[in-house]
CSV table of C-alpha atoms in Angstrom, one decimal:
chain,number,residue,atom,x,y,z
A,1,MET,CA,182.2,-70.9,55.6
A,2,ASP,CA,179.4,-72.4,57.9
A,3,PHE,CA,178.1,-75.5,58.1
A,4,TYR,CA,175.0,-75.1,55.6
A,5,SER,CA,177.5,-73.4,53.0
A,6,ILE,CA,179.8,-76.5,53.1
A,7,ILE,CA,176.5,-78.9,52.7
A,8,PHE,CA,175.1,-76.5,49.5
A,9,LEU,CA,178.9,-77.1,48.0
A,10,LEU,CA,179.0,-81.0,48.8
A,11,LEU,CA,175.4,-81.1,47.1
A,12,PHE,CA,176.7,-79.3,44.1
A,13,LEU,CA,179.7,-81.3,43.7
A,14,CYS,CA,177.3,-84.7,44.1
A,15,GLY,CA,175.4,-83.5,41.4
A,16,SER,CA,178.7,-83.1,39.1
A,17,ILE,CA,180.0,-86.6,39.8
A,18,LEU,CA,176.2,-87.9,39.2
A,19,ALA,CA,176.5,-86.4,35.7
A,20,ILE,CA,179.9,-87.7,34.6
A,21,ARG,CA,179.6,-91.0,36.7
A,22,PRO,CA,178.0,-93.0,33.2
A,23,SER,CA,181.6,-92.2,31.5
A,24,LEU,CA,184.0,-93.7,33.6
A,25,THR,CA,185.5,-96.5,32.0
A,26,SER,CA,189.1,-96.5,32.8
A,27,PRO,CA,190.8,-99.5,34.4
A,28,ASP,CA,190.4,-98.0,37.8
A,29,ASP,CA,186.3,-98.1,37.1
A,30,GLU,CA,185.9,-100.3,40.6
A,31,GLN,CA,188.4,-98.1,42.3
A,32,ALA,CA,186.4,-94.7,41.4
A,33,LYS,CA,182.9,-96.6,41.9
A,34,LEU,CA,184.3,-97.2,45.7
A,35,LEU,CA,185.6,-93.5,45.9
A,36,ASN,CA,182.3,-92.4,45.0
A,37,ASP,CA,180.4,-95.0,47.7
A,38,ASN,CA,182.7,-93.6,50.2
A,39,PHE,CA,181.8,-89.8,49.3
A,40,PHE,CA,178.1,-90.3,49.0
A,41,LYS,CA,178.3,-92.0,52.5
A,42,ALA,CA,180.2,-89.1,54.0
A,43,VAL,CA,177.8,-86.6,52.7
A,44,LYS,CA,175.0,-88.5,53.9
A,45,SER,CA,177.0,-88.5,57.6
A,46,LEU,CA,177.4,-84.8,57.3
A,47,LEU,CA,173.6,-84.2,56.1
A,48,ARG,CA,172.5,-86.4,59.4
A,49,GLN,CA,174.6,-84.4,61.5
A,50,GLY,CA,173.1,-81.0,60.2
A,51,TYR,CA,169.4,-82.6,60.5
A,52,ASP,CA,170.1,-83.8,63.8
A,53,GLU,CA,171.8,-80.0,64.6
A,54,GLY,CA,169.0,-78.6,63.0
A,55,LEU,CA,166.2,-80.5,65.2
A,56,ASN,CA,168.3,-79.5,68.0
A,57,GLU,CA,168.1,-76.0,67.3
A,58,ILE,CA,164.3,-76.1,66.8
A,59,ASP,CA,163.7,-78.1,69.9
A,60,SER,CA,165.8,-75.4,71.7
A,61,HIS,CA,163.2,-72.9,70.7
A,62,ILE,CA,160.2,-74.9,71.3
A,63,GLU,CA,158.5,-74.5,74.9
A,64,LYS,CA,158.2,-77.7,76.7
A,65,PRO,CA,155.5,-79.0,78.7
A,66,HIS,CA,156.1,-78.6,82.4
A,67,ILE,CA,156.6,-82.1,84.0
A,68,VAL,CA,155.2,-81.9,87.2
A,69,ASP,CA,157.2,-83.4,90.0
A,70,THR,CA,155.1,-85.1,92.4
A,71,SER,CA,157.5,-86.8,94.3
A,72,HIS,CA,157.2,-84.1,97.4
A,73,LEU,CA,153.3,-84.6,97.3
A,74,ASP,CA,153.0,-87.3,99.8
A,75,SER,CA,155.3,-85.4,102.1
A,76,PRO,CA,154.9,-81.8,102.2
A,77,PRO,CA,156.9,-80.2,104.5
A,78,LYS,CA,154.4,-80.0,107.3
A,79,PRO,CA,154.2,-77.1,109.9
A,80,LYS,CA,154.8,-78.2,113.5
A,81,LEU,CA,153.5,-75.4,116.4
A,82,VAL,CA,156.7,-73.8,118.6
A,83,LYS,CA,155.0,-74.1,121.8
A,84,ASN,CA,155.5,-71.1,124.4
A,85,TRP,CA,156.9,-68.5,121.6
A,86,PRO,CA,156.7,-66.0,122.5
A,87,LYS,CA,158.3,-66.5,125.7
A,88,THR,CA,156.8,-63.1,127.1
A,89,LYS,CA,153.1,-62.5,126.4
A,90,TYR,CA,152.3,-59.1,125.1
A,91,VAL,CA,148.8,-56.9,124.5
A,92,PHE,CA,149.0,-56.2,120.6
A,93,GLY,CA,145.9,-54.8,118.5
A,94,GLN,CA,144.7,-56.7,115.7
A,95,ILE,CA,147.6,-58.0,113.8
A,96,THR,CA,146.7,-57.7,110.2
A,97,GLY,CA,150.3,-58.3,108.3
A,98,ILE,CA,153.4,-60.0,108.9
A,99,SER,CA,156.8,-60.3,106.8
A,100,ILE,CA,160.5,-61.2,108.0
A,101,ASP,CA,163.3,-58.8,108.1
A,102,ARG,CA,166.9,-58.9,106.8
A,103,PHE,CA,168.0,-60.8,109.9
A,104,GLY,CA,165.4,-63.5,109.8
A,105,ASN,CA,163.0,-61.7,112.5
A,106,PRO,CA,159.2,-61.2,112.2
A,107,VAL,CA,157.8,-58.1,111.9
A,108,ILE,CA,154.2,-57.5,112.3
A,109,PHE,CA,151.7,-54.6,111.8
A,110,HIS,CA,148.9,-54.0,114.2
A,111,ARG,CA,146.0,-51.7,114.7
A,112,GLY,CA,146.6,-50.8,118.3
A,113,ASP,CA,143.4,-49.8,120.1
A,114,HIS,CA,141.5,-49.0,116.3
A,115,GLN,CA,139.3,-51.7,115.2
A,116,TRP,CA,137.3,-52.0,112.0
A,117,THR,CA,133.6,-52.0,112.8
A,118,ALA,CA,130.3,-51.3,110.8
A,119,GLU,CA,130.8,-47.6,111.4
A,120,THR,CA,134.5,-47.4,109.9
A,121,PHE,CA,133.3,-47.1,106.5
A,122,ASN,CA,130.5,-45.4,105.1
A,123,GLU,CA,128.5,-46.6,101.7
A,124,THR,CA,131.1,-44.7,99.4
A,125,ASN,CA,134.3,-46.4,101.5
A,126,HIS,CA,135.2,-43.3,103.2
A,127,TYR,CA,136.8,-43.5,106.2
A,128,GLN,CA,134.6,-42.1,108.9
A,129,LEU,CA,136.8,-41.9,112.1
A,130,ILE,CA,139.4,-39.3,110.7
A,131,ASN,CA,138.7,-36.8,113.8
A,132,ASP,CA,139.9,-39.9,116.2
A,133,GLY,CA,143.3,-39.2,114.7
A,134,PRO,CA,145.9,-41.9,113.8
A,135,ILE,CA,146.8,-44.9,115.9
A,136,LEU,CA,149.6,-43.2,118.4
A,137,GLU,CA,151.6,-46.5,119.6
A,138,ASN,CA,154.0,-48.0,117.1
A,139,THR,CA,152.1,-50.3,114.7
A,140,ILE,CA,155.3,-51.8,113.2
A,141,LEU,CA,156.8,-54.1,115.8
A,142,THR,CA,160.1,-56.4,115.1
A,143,LEU,CA,160.1,-59.6,117.3
A,144,ASP,CA,163.2,-61.7,117.8
A,145,ALA,CA,162.9,-64.7,115.9
A,146,HIS,CA,164.5,-67.0,119.0
A,147,THR,CA,162.3,-65.5,121.9
A,148,GLY,CA,159.5,-63.6,120.5
A,149,ASP,CA,160.5,-60.2,122.3
A,150,VAL,CA,159.9,-57.1,120.9
A,151,ILE,CA,163.1,-55.7,119.7
A,152,ASP,CA,161.8,-52.8,118.0
A,153,GLY,CA,158.9,-50.4,117.2
A,154,ARG,CA,158.0,-47.8,115.1
A,155,GLY,CA,154.8,-46.3,113.0
A,156,GLY,CA,153.2,-44.4,116.0
A,157,GLY,CA,151.0,-41.2,114.8
A,158,ILE,CA,151.0,-42.6,110.7
A,159,PHE,CA,148.6,-45.2,110.4
A,160,TYR,CA,144.9,-45.3,110.9
A,161,MET,CA,143.4,-49.0,109.7
A,162,PRO,CA,146.7,-51.1,109.1
A,163,HIS,CA,146.5,-54.1,106.7
A,164,GLY,CA,149.3,-55.6,105.1
A,165,LEU,CA,152.7,-55.6,105.5
A,166,SER,CA,155.5,-57.3,103.1
A,167,ILE,CA,159.5,-56.6,103.1
A,168,ASP,CA,160.9,-57.2,99.4
A,169,HIS,CA,164.5,-58.8,99.0
A,170,ASN,CA,165.9,-55.5,99.2
A,171,GLY,CA,164.6,-54.8,102.8
A,172,ASN,CA,162.1,-52.5,101.6
A,173,MET,CA,158.9,-52.3,103.9
A,174,TRP,CA,155.8,-52.1,101.8
A,175,LEU,CA,152.6,-51.2,104.1
A,176,THR,CA,149.1,-50.6,103.1
A,177,ASP,CA,146.1,-48.9,105.2
A,178,VAL,CA,142.7,-49.2,104.2
A,179,ALA,CA,141.4,-46.1,105.9
A,180,LEU,CA,144.1,-44.0,103.8
A,181,HIS,CA,143.3,-46.0,100.8
A,182,GLN,CA,147.5,-45.9,100.0
A,183,VAL,CA,150.2,-48.1,99.9
A,184,PHE,CA,153.6,-47.0,101.1
A,185,LYS,CA,157.5,-48.2,100.5
A,186,TYR,CA,159.7,-47.3,103.3
A,187,VAL,CA,163.8,-48.1,102.3
A,188,PRO,CA,165.3,-49.2,105.6
A,189,ASP,CA,166.2,-47.0,108.4
A,190,SER,CA,163.8,-44.2,106.8
A,191,GLU,CA,161.3,-42.5,108.6
A,192,TYR,CA,159.5,-41.3,105.4
A,193,PRO,CA,158.0,-42.9,102.6
A,194,ALA,CA,159.9,-43.5,99.1
A,195,ILE,CA,157.0,-44.3,97.1
A,196,THR,CA,153.4,-43.6,97.8
A,197,PHE,CA,150.5,-45.2,96.0
A,198,GLY,CA,147.0,-44.1,96.1
A,199,GLN,CA,145.2,-40.7,97.0
A,200,ARG,CA,145.2,-39.8,101.4
A,201,PHE,CA,141.7,-40.6,102.5
A,202,GLU,CA,140.2,-40.5,98.9
A,203,PRO,CA,138.8,-44.2,97.7
A,204,GLY,CA,138.7,-44.3,93.9
A,205,SER,CA,139.6,-46.6,90.8
A,206,LYS,CA,141.3,-44.4,88.5
A,207,ARG,CA,144.9,-45.0,87.6
A,208,ASN,CA,146.4,-42.8,90.7
A,209,GLN,CA,143.7,-44.3,93.2
A,210,LEU,CA,143.0,-47.1,95.4
A,211,CYS,CA,140.1,-48.5,97.5
A,212,LYS,CA,141.3,-50.0,100.5
A,213,PRO,CA,144.2,-51.7,99.3
A,214,THR,CA,145.1,-54.9,101.3
A,215,SER,CA,148.7,-56.6,100.1
A,216,VAL,CA,151.8,-56.0,98.2
A,217,ALA,CA,154.1,-58.6,96.5
A,218,VAL,CA,157.5,-57.7,94.9
A,219,ALA,CA,159.5,-59.4,92.7
A,220,THR,CA,163.2,-59.8,92.4
A,221,THR,CA,162.8,-58.1,89.2
A,222,GLY,CA,161.6,-55.3,90.7
A,223,GLU,CA,157.9,-55.2,89.9
A,224,ILE,CA,155.2,-54.3,92.6
A,225,PHE,CA,152.0,-56.1,92.8
A,226,ILE,CA,149.3,-54.3,94.8
A,227,ALA,CA,145.9,-56.1,95.7
A,228,ASP,CA,143.5,-53.1,95.3
A,229,GLY,CA,141.4,-55.1,97.4
A,230,TYR,CA,137.9,-54.5,99.1
A,231,CYS,CA,136.4,-51.9,96.3
A,232,ASN,CA,138.0,-52.5,92.8
A,233,ASN,CA,138.8,-56.2,93.4
A,234,ARG,CA,142.0,-55.9,90.8
A,235,ILE,CA,145.9,-56.4,90.9
A,236,LEU,CA,147.8,-53.5,90.0
A,237,LYS,CA,151.2,-54.6,88.1
A,238,PHE,CA,153.8,-51.7,88.5
A,239,ASN,CA,157.5,-51.5,87.5
A,240,ALA,CA,160.0,-50.8,90.0
A,241,ALA,CA,159.7,-46.5,89.4
A,242,GLY,CA,156.1,-47.0,89.9
A,243,ARG,CA,154.6,-47.0,86.7
A,244,LEU,CA,151.5,-48.8,85.5
A,245,LEU,CA,152.2,-51.9,83.5
A,246,ARG,CA,148.8,-54.0,83.9
A,247,VAL,CA,145.8,-54.6,85.6
A,248,ILE,CA,144.7,-58.1,86.7
A,249,PRO,CA,142.4,-59.1,85.3
A,250,GLN,CA,141.9,-57.4,82.1
A,251,PRO,CA,140.6,-58.7,78.7
A,252,PRO,CA,141.0,-61.5,77.6
A,253,GLU,CA,141.4,-62.9,81.0
A,254,PHE,CA,138.3,-64.5,82.3
A,255,LEU,CA,138.9,-63.9,85.7
A,256,SER,CA,136.8,-62.4,88.4
A,257,LEU,CA,138.2,-61.4,91.7
A,258,GLN,CA,136.0,-60.9,94.7
A,259,VAL,CA,138.2,-59.3,97.7
A,260,PRO,CA,141.6,-60.0,96.6
A,261,HIS,CA,142.9,-60.2,100.2
A,262,GLY,CA,146.8,-61.4,99.9
A,263,LEU,CA,149.4,-62.1,97.3
A,264,THR,CA,152.6,-64.5,96.6
A,265,LEU,CA,154.8,-64.6,93.9
A,266,LEU,CA,156.4,-68.2,92.4
A,267,GLU,CA,158.9,-66.5,90.3
A,268,HIS,CA,160.5,-69.4,89.0
A,269,LEU,CA,156.8,-70.9,87.8
A,270,ASP,CA,155.9,-67.0,86.9
A,271,LEU,CA,152.8,-67.3,89.0
A,272,LEU,CA,151.3,-64.6,91.1
A,273,CYS,CA,148.8,-66.2,93.7
A,274,ILE,CA,146.1,-64.6,95.1
A,275,ALA,CA,143.9,-65.3,98.0
A,276,ASP,CA,140.7,-64.6,96.6
A,277,ARG,CA,138.6,-64.0,99.3
A,278,GLU,CA,135.1,-64.1,98.8
A,279,ASN,CA,135.4,-66.5,95.9
A,280,MET,CA,136.7,-68.8,98.4
A,281,ARG,CA,139.4,-69.9,96.3
A,282,VAL,CA,142.9,-69.7,95.5
A,283,VAL,CA,143.9,-68.2,91.8
A,284,CYS,CA,147.3,-68.1,90.2
A,285,PRO,CA,147.6,-65.7,86.9
A,286,ARG,CA,150.6,-65.7,84.8
A,287,ALA,CA,152.8,-63.0,86.7
A,288,GLY,CA,154.6,-61.7,83.6
A,289,LEU,CA,158.1,-61.3,85.4
A,290,ARG,CA,160.3,-62.6,82.2
A,291,THR,CA,157.9,-62.3,79.1
A,292,SER,CA,154.5,-61.3,78.7
A,293,TYR,CA,153.8,-64.5,76.8
A,294,LYS,CA,150.8,-66.3,78.1
A,295,GLU,CA,149.3,-63.3,80.0
A,296,GLY,CA,145.6,-63.6,80.1
A,297,THR,CA,145.4,-66.8,79.8
A,298,PRO,CA,143.1,-69.1,82.0
A,299,ALA,CA,144.8,-68.9,86.0
A,300,ALA,CA,145.5,-72.2,87.8
A,301,THR,CA,142.4,-72.1,90.1
A,302,ILE,CA,142.4,-74.0,93.5
A,303,GLN,CA,138.8,-74.2,94.8
A,304,GLU,CA,137.5,-77.2,97.0
A,305,PRO,CA,134.4,-77.3,99.5
A,306,ASP,CA,136.6,-77.0,102.7
A,307,LEU,CA,138.5,-74.2,101.7
A,308,GLY,CA,136.2,-71.7,102.7
A,309,ARG,CA,137.2,-67.9,102.7
A,310,VAL,CA,140.9,-67.6,101.8
A,311,PHE,CA,142.5,-64.5,103.8
A,312,ASP,CA,146.1,-65.1,103.0
A,313,VAL,CA,148.9,-67.1,101.1
A,314,ALA,CA,152.6,-67.6,101.1
A,315,SER,CA,154.8,-69.7,98.7
A,316,LEU,CA,157.9,-72.2,99.8
A,317,GLY,CA,159.3,-73.4,96.8
A,318,ASP,CA,156.6,-74.9,94.4
A,319,LEU,CA,154.2,-74.9,97.0
A,320,VAL,CA,151.7,-72.5,98.4
A,321,TYR,CA,150.1,-72.3,102.2
A,322,ALA,CA,147.2,-70.6,102.8
A,323,ILE,CA,145.1,-69.9,105.6
A,324,ASN,CA,141.3,-69.6,105.5
A,325,GLY,CA,138.9,-67.3,108.1
A,326,PRO,CA,135.6,-68.0,109.8
A,327,THR,CA,133.1,-69.4,107.0
A,328,SER,CA,130.5,-71.6,108.0
A,329,LYS,CA,130.4,-74.0,111.1
A,330,MET,CA,130.9,-76.9,108.6
A,331,ILE,CA,134.4,-75.4,107.1
A,332,PRO,CA,137.1,-75.9,110.0
A,333,VAL,CA,139.8,-72.7,110.3
A,334,ARG,CA,142.9,-73.9,109.6
A,335,GLY,CA,145.8,-74.2,107.5
A,336,PHE,CA,146.2,-75.9,103.7
A,337,THR,CA,149.2,-76.8,101.6
A,338,ILE,CA,148.4,-76.0,98.2
A,339,ASP,CA,150.1,-77.3,94.7
A,340,PRO,CA,149.3,-74.9,92.1
A,341,ARG,CA,150.6,-77.0,89.6
A,342,SER,CA,148.2,-79.8,89.9
A,343,GLU,CA,145.4,-77.4,91.1
A,344,THR,CA,144.9,-79.6,94.4
A,345,ILE,CA,144.9,-79.4,98.1
A,346,ILE,CA,147.6,-81.9,99.3
A,347,ASP,CA,147.6,-81.5,103.3
A,348,HIS,CA,145.9,-79.4,106.0
A,349,TRP,CA,147.3,-78.3,109.3
A,350,GLY,CA,146.9,-76.0,112.2
A,351,GLU,CA,143.9,-74.9,114.2
A,352,PHE,CA,142.7,-71.3,114.5
A,353,GLN,CA,140.0,-68.9,115.5
A,354,ASN,CA,140.4,-65.7,113.1
A,355,PRO,CA,143.7,-66.0,111.1
A,356,HIS,CA,144.9,-62.9,108.8
A,357,ALA,CA,148.2,-63.5,107.6
A,358,ILE,CA,150.9,-65.9,107.0
A,359,GLU,CA,154.5,-65.6,106.1
A,360,PHE,CA,157.8,-68.0,105.8
A,361,CYS,CA,161.2,-67.1,106.7
A,362,PRO,CA,163.2,-66.7,103.1
A,363,ASN,CA,165.3,-69.5,104.5
A,364,GLY,CA,162.1,-72.1,104.8
A,365,THR,CA,163.0,-73.1,108.3
A,366,ALA,CA,160.1,-71.1,110.2
A,367,MET,CA,156.6,-69.9,109.4
A,368,TYR,CA,154.6,-67.6,111.2
A,369,VAL,CA,150.5,-67.3,111.3
A,370,THR,CA,148.8,-64.0,112.8
A,371,GLU,CA,145.6,-63.5,114.2
A,372,ILE,CA,143.0,-60.8,114.6
A,373,GLY,CA,140.8,-62.3,117.5
A,374,PRO,CA,142.6,-63.1,119.3
A,375,ASN,CA,145.4,-60.8,118.5
A,376,LYS,CA,148.5,-63.0,118.6
A,377,ILE,CA,151.5,-64.9,116.8
A,378,TRP,CA,151.9,-68.3,116.2
A,379,LYS,CA,155.6,-69.8,115.4
A,380,PHE,CA,155.6,-72.9,113.5
A,381,GLU,CA,158.7,-75.1,112.5
A,382,LEU,CA,158.4,-76.9,109.1
A,383,MET,CA,158.9,-80.7,109.3
């Protein structure tokens, strides 16, 4: 018999006792009265216990408001430049992407001798230099985290205009090429892509097409987010098998993107933060990783006068670190520390010329920023 059945039975007995109580005229009337009083007190106690348990049960199903922990806001981790890194000076092409491999080493994606100019694409976003062939040198380089020395290279003869690089929690490498209008997934130690999104050299906005995709973020739950960036101004969410689940934005979302250029996930907050470059802001809509509840609700938005054109974002705990690019003479090119919960910039750091990508080591001890002019990589420690 469950708790509520017992309460029902006690209430029934209460009613019976109340019905016969006036006829209690025996010499033990006072004792009977005491027994009755004790009985009612016991019932009252049980009812109170049930009421409290019921409240606790109801309370456990109510979404509680998120209490923002502001204890870190006065001293968020501050990036400090590691001088004389890399120790050996290398000549790279435009370094457009960076991520961290399973061993904690930075991996960069660069364009070799190819550069994006006004003649690279026509008005319909078709790549105009196909006859020049792909980049022959290795476009994917692994650097030693301690020295910066190149310890591995691959990707020669495959890519035409590299852009985004990310390595997921399983060591899979995700690469975007804006000339090919494609995104590739490479499993560790494989020479051929396991999954390809988009049609080779064919820009478009259909379900199976991309147009100059910029970035990829992959959740530990397996969902894939692709920033279909320069033309379609949308984010595509896929399941682990590559089936389209959602397009961001879509009604009823009141969100308009202009070149979503970089992505990062804050999984414990269920947020996908986007470097919304030409809108000069960072927006963080719901990622919908565990539930579709609140998908489409207003996104957290960080937009302040000194933010400028945001090129990339990376997450560290509850914080987002962003880099801007050349915007105007009045806006310095630098890094920003952002709290998406309070929608504020809480710190500034660094000094750059034309940064393009940012990434953290998974253990949070180091951060890397790449530039496309000068073509170099910077390493920072977090203090």
